[in-house]
Short mmCIF file of C-alpha atoms in Angstrom, two decimals:
data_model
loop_
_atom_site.label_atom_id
_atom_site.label_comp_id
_atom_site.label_asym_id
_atom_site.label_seq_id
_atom_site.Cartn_x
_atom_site.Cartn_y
_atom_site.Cartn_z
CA UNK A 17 5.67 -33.68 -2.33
CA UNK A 18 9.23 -32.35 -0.92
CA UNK A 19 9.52 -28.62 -0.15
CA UNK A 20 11.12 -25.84 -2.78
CA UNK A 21 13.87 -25.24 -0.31
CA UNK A 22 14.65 -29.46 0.19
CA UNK A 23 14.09 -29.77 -4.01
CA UNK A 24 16.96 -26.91 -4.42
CA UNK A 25 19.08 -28.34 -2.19
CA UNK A 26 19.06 -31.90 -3.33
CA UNK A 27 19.24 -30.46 -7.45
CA UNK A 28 22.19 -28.46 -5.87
CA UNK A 29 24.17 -31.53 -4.32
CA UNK A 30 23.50 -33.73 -7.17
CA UNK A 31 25.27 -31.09 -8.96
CA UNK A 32 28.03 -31.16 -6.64
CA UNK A 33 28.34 -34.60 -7.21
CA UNK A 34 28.19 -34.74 -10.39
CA UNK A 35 30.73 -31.74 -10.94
CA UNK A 36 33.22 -33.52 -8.17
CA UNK A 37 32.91 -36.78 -9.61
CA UNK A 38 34.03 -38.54 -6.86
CA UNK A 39 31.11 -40.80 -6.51
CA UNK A 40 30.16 -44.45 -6.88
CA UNK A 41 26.62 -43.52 -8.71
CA UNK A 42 27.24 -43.56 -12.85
CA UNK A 43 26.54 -40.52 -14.29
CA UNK A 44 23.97 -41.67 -16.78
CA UNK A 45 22.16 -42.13 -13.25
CA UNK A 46 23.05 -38.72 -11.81
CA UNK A 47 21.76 -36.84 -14.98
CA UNK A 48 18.47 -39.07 -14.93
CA UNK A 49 18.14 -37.69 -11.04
CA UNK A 50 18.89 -34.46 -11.66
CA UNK A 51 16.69 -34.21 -14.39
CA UNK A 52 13.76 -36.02 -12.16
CA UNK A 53 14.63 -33.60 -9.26
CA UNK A 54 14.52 -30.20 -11.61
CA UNK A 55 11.31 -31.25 -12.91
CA UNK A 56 9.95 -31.66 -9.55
CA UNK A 57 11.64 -28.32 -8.58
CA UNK A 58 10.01 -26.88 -11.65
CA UNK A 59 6.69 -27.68 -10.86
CA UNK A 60 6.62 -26.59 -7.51
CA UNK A 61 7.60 -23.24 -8.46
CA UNK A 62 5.12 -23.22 -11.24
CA UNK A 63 2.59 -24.03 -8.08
CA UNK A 64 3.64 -21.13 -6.19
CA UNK A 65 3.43 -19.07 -9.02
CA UNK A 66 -0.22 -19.92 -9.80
CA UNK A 67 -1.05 -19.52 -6.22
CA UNK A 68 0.67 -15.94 -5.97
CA UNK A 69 -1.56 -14.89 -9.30
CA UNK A 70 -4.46 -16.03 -7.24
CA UNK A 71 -3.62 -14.12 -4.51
CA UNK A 72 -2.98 -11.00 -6.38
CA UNK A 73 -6.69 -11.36 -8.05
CA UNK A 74 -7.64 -11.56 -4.27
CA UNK A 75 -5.94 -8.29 -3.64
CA UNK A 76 -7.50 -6.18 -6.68
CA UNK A 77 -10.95 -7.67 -6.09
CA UNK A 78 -10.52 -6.69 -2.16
CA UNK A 79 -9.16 -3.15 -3.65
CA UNK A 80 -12.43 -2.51 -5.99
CA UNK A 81 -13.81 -3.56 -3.47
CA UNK A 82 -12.42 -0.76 -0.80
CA UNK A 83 -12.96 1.62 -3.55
CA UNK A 84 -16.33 0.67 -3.92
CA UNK A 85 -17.40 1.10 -0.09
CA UNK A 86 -14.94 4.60 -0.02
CA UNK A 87 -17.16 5.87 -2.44
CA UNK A 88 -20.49 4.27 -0.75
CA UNK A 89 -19.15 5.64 2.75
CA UNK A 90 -18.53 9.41 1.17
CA UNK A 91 -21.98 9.19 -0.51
CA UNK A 92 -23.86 8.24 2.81
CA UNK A 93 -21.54 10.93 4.87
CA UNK A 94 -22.59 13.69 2.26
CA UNK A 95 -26.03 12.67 2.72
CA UNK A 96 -25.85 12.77 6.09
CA UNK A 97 -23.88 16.41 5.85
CA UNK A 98 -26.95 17.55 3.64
CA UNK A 99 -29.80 16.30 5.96
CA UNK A 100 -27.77 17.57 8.78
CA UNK A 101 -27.44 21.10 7.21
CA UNK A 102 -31.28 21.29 6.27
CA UNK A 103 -32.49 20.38 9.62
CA UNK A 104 -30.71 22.66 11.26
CA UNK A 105 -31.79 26.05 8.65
CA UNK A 106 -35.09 25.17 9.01
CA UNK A 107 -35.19 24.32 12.87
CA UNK A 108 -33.63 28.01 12.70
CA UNK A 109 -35.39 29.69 10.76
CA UNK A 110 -38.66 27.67 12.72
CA UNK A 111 -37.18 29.29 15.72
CA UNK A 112 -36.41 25.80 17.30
CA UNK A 113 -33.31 25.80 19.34
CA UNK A 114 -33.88 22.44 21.11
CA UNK A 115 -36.00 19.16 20.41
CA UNK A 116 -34.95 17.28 23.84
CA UNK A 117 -38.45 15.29 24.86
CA UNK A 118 -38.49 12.83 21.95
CA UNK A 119 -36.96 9.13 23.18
CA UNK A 120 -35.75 8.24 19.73
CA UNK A 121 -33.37 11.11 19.32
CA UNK A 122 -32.38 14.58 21.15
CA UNK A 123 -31.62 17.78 19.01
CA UNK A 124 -29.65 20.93 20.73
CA UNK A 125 -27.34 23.19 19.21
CA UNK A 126 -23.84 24.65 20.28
CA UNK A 127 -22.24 28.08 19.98
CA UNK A 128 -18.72 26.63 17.85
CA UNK A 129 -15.58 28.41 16.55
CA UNK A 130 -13.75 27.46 13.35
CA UNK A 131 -11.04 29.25 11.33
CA UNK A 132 -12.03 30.32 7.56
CA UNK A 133 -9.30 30.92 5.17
CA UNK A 134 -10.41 32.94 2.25
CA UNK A 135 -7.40 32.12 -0.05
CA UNK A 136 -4.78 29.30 1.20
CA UNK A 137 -2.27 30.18 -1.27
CA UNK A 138 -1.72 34.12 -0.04
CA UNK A 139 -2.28 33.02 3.26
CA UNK A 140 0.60 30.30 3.01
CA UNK A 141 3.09 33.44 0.71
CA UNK A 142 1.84 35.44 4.01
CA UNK A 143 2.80 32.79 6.50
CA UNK A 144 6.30 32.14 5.07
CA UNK A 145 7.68 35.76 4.01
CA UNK A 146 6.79 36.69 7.49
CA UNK A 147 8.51 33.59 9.22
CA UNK A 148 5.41 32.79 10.89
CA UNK A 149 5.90 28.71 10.70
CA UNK A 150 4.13 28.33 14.09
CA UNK A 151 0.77 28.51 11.53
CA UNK A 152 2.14 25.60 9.13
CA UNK A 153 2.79 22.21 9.19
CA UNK A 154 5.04 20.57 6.91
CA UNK A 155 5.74 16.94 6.42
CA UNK A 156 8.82 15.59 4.64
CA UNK A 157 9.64 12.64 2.93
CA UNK A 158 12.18 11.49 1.09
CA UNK A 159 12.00 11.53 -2.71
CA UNK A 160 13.68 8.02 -4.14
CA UNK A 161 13.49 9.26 -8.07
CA UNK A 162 15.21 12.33 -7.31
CA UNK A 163 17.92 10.59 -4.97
CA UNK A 164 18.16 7.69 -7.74
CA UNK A 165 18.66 10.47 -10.81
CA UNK A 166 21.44 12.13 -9.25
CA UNK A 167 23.10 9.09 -8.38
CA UNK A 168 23.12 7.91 -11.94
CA UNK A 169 24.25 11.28 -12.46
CA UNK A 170 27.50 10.79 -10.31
CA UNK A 171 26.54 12.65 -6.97
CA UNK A 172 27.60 11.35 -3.69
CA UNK A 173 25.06 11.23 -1.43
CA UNK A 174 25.44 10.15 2.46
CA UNK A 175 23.82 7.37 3.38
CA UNK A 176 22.33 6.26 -0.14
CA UNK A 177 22.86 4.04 -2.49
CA UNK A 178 21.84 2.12 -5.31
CA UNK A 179 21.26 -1.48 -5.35
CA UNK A 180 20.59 -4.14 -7.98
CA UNK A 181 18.18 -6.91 -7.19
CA UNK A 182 16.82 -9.78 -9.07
CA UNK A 183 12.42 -9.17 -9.08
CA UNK A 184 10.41 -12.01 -10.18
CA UNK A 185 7.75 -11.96 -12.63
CA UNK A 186 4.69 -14.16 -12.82
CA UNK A 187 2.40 -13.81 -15.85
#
């Protein structure tokens, strides 16, 4: 079976030919081929069509499936957080600071700093009415809705604009 691309092109110059009509092939025999060739061209699309749908059930069965093994991964890490955290207040308040003669696994504990913010939102007011971005981060993006309302609206904006396209849609 010929390729989409070679099927267009021959439907296209039979058209040619037949809108030229400067050929020795009657046109009761052009139509017949043309006809022949779009129903060839129409099945192969109608092939590729089928095999995108079963590609996108791929892609939602491989995303319930990531969703499923997100949520299995964040069940076993809170597990582990919880073990973690009762091992260590009981070694504590056993008065164990070290386990380090067992061959299967080696327990010590570390003297660590980390930085507790009580209430992010005042702390982010306090940050910014006392210019103190050296303490934030920020991360921009660009917002396409907004950008596409005000350019229905009739602003100019550098750089942008809006384009029509022709989508496909397989059901």
């Amino acid at each position: 079976m010929a390729h989409l691309f070679e099927l267009s092109n021959d439907f296209n110059q039979l058209l040619s030919l037949l809108e030229e009509g400067e050929t020795d092939i009657p046109e009761e025999v052009l139509w017949d081929t043309i006809e022949a060739v779009e129903g060839e061209l129409r099945d192969k699309a109608v092939n590729i069509a089928c095999v995108i749908k079963s590609l996108k059930s791929d892609v939602e069965g491989f995303k319930a499936e990531e969703q499923r093994l997100a949520q299995r991964r964040r069940t076993i890490e809170n597990s582990i957080d919880r073990l973690k955290a009762y091992a260590e207040r009981e070694l504590f308040s056993a008065g164990v600071t070290a386990i380090k003669d067992d061959p299967r696994a080696q327990i010590t504990f570390r003297k660590t700093k980390s930085v507790s913010i009580s209430d992010e939102d005042k702390f982010l007011d306090w940050a910014q009415d006392n210019h103190r971005d050296d303490l934030l981060t920020y991360k921009v993006s660009v917002s396409k809705t907004t950008i596409k309302q005000s350019l229905d609206a009739g602003a100019e904006i550098p750089f942008c604009s809006i384009e029509e396209k022709n989508s496909m849609i397989i059901k």
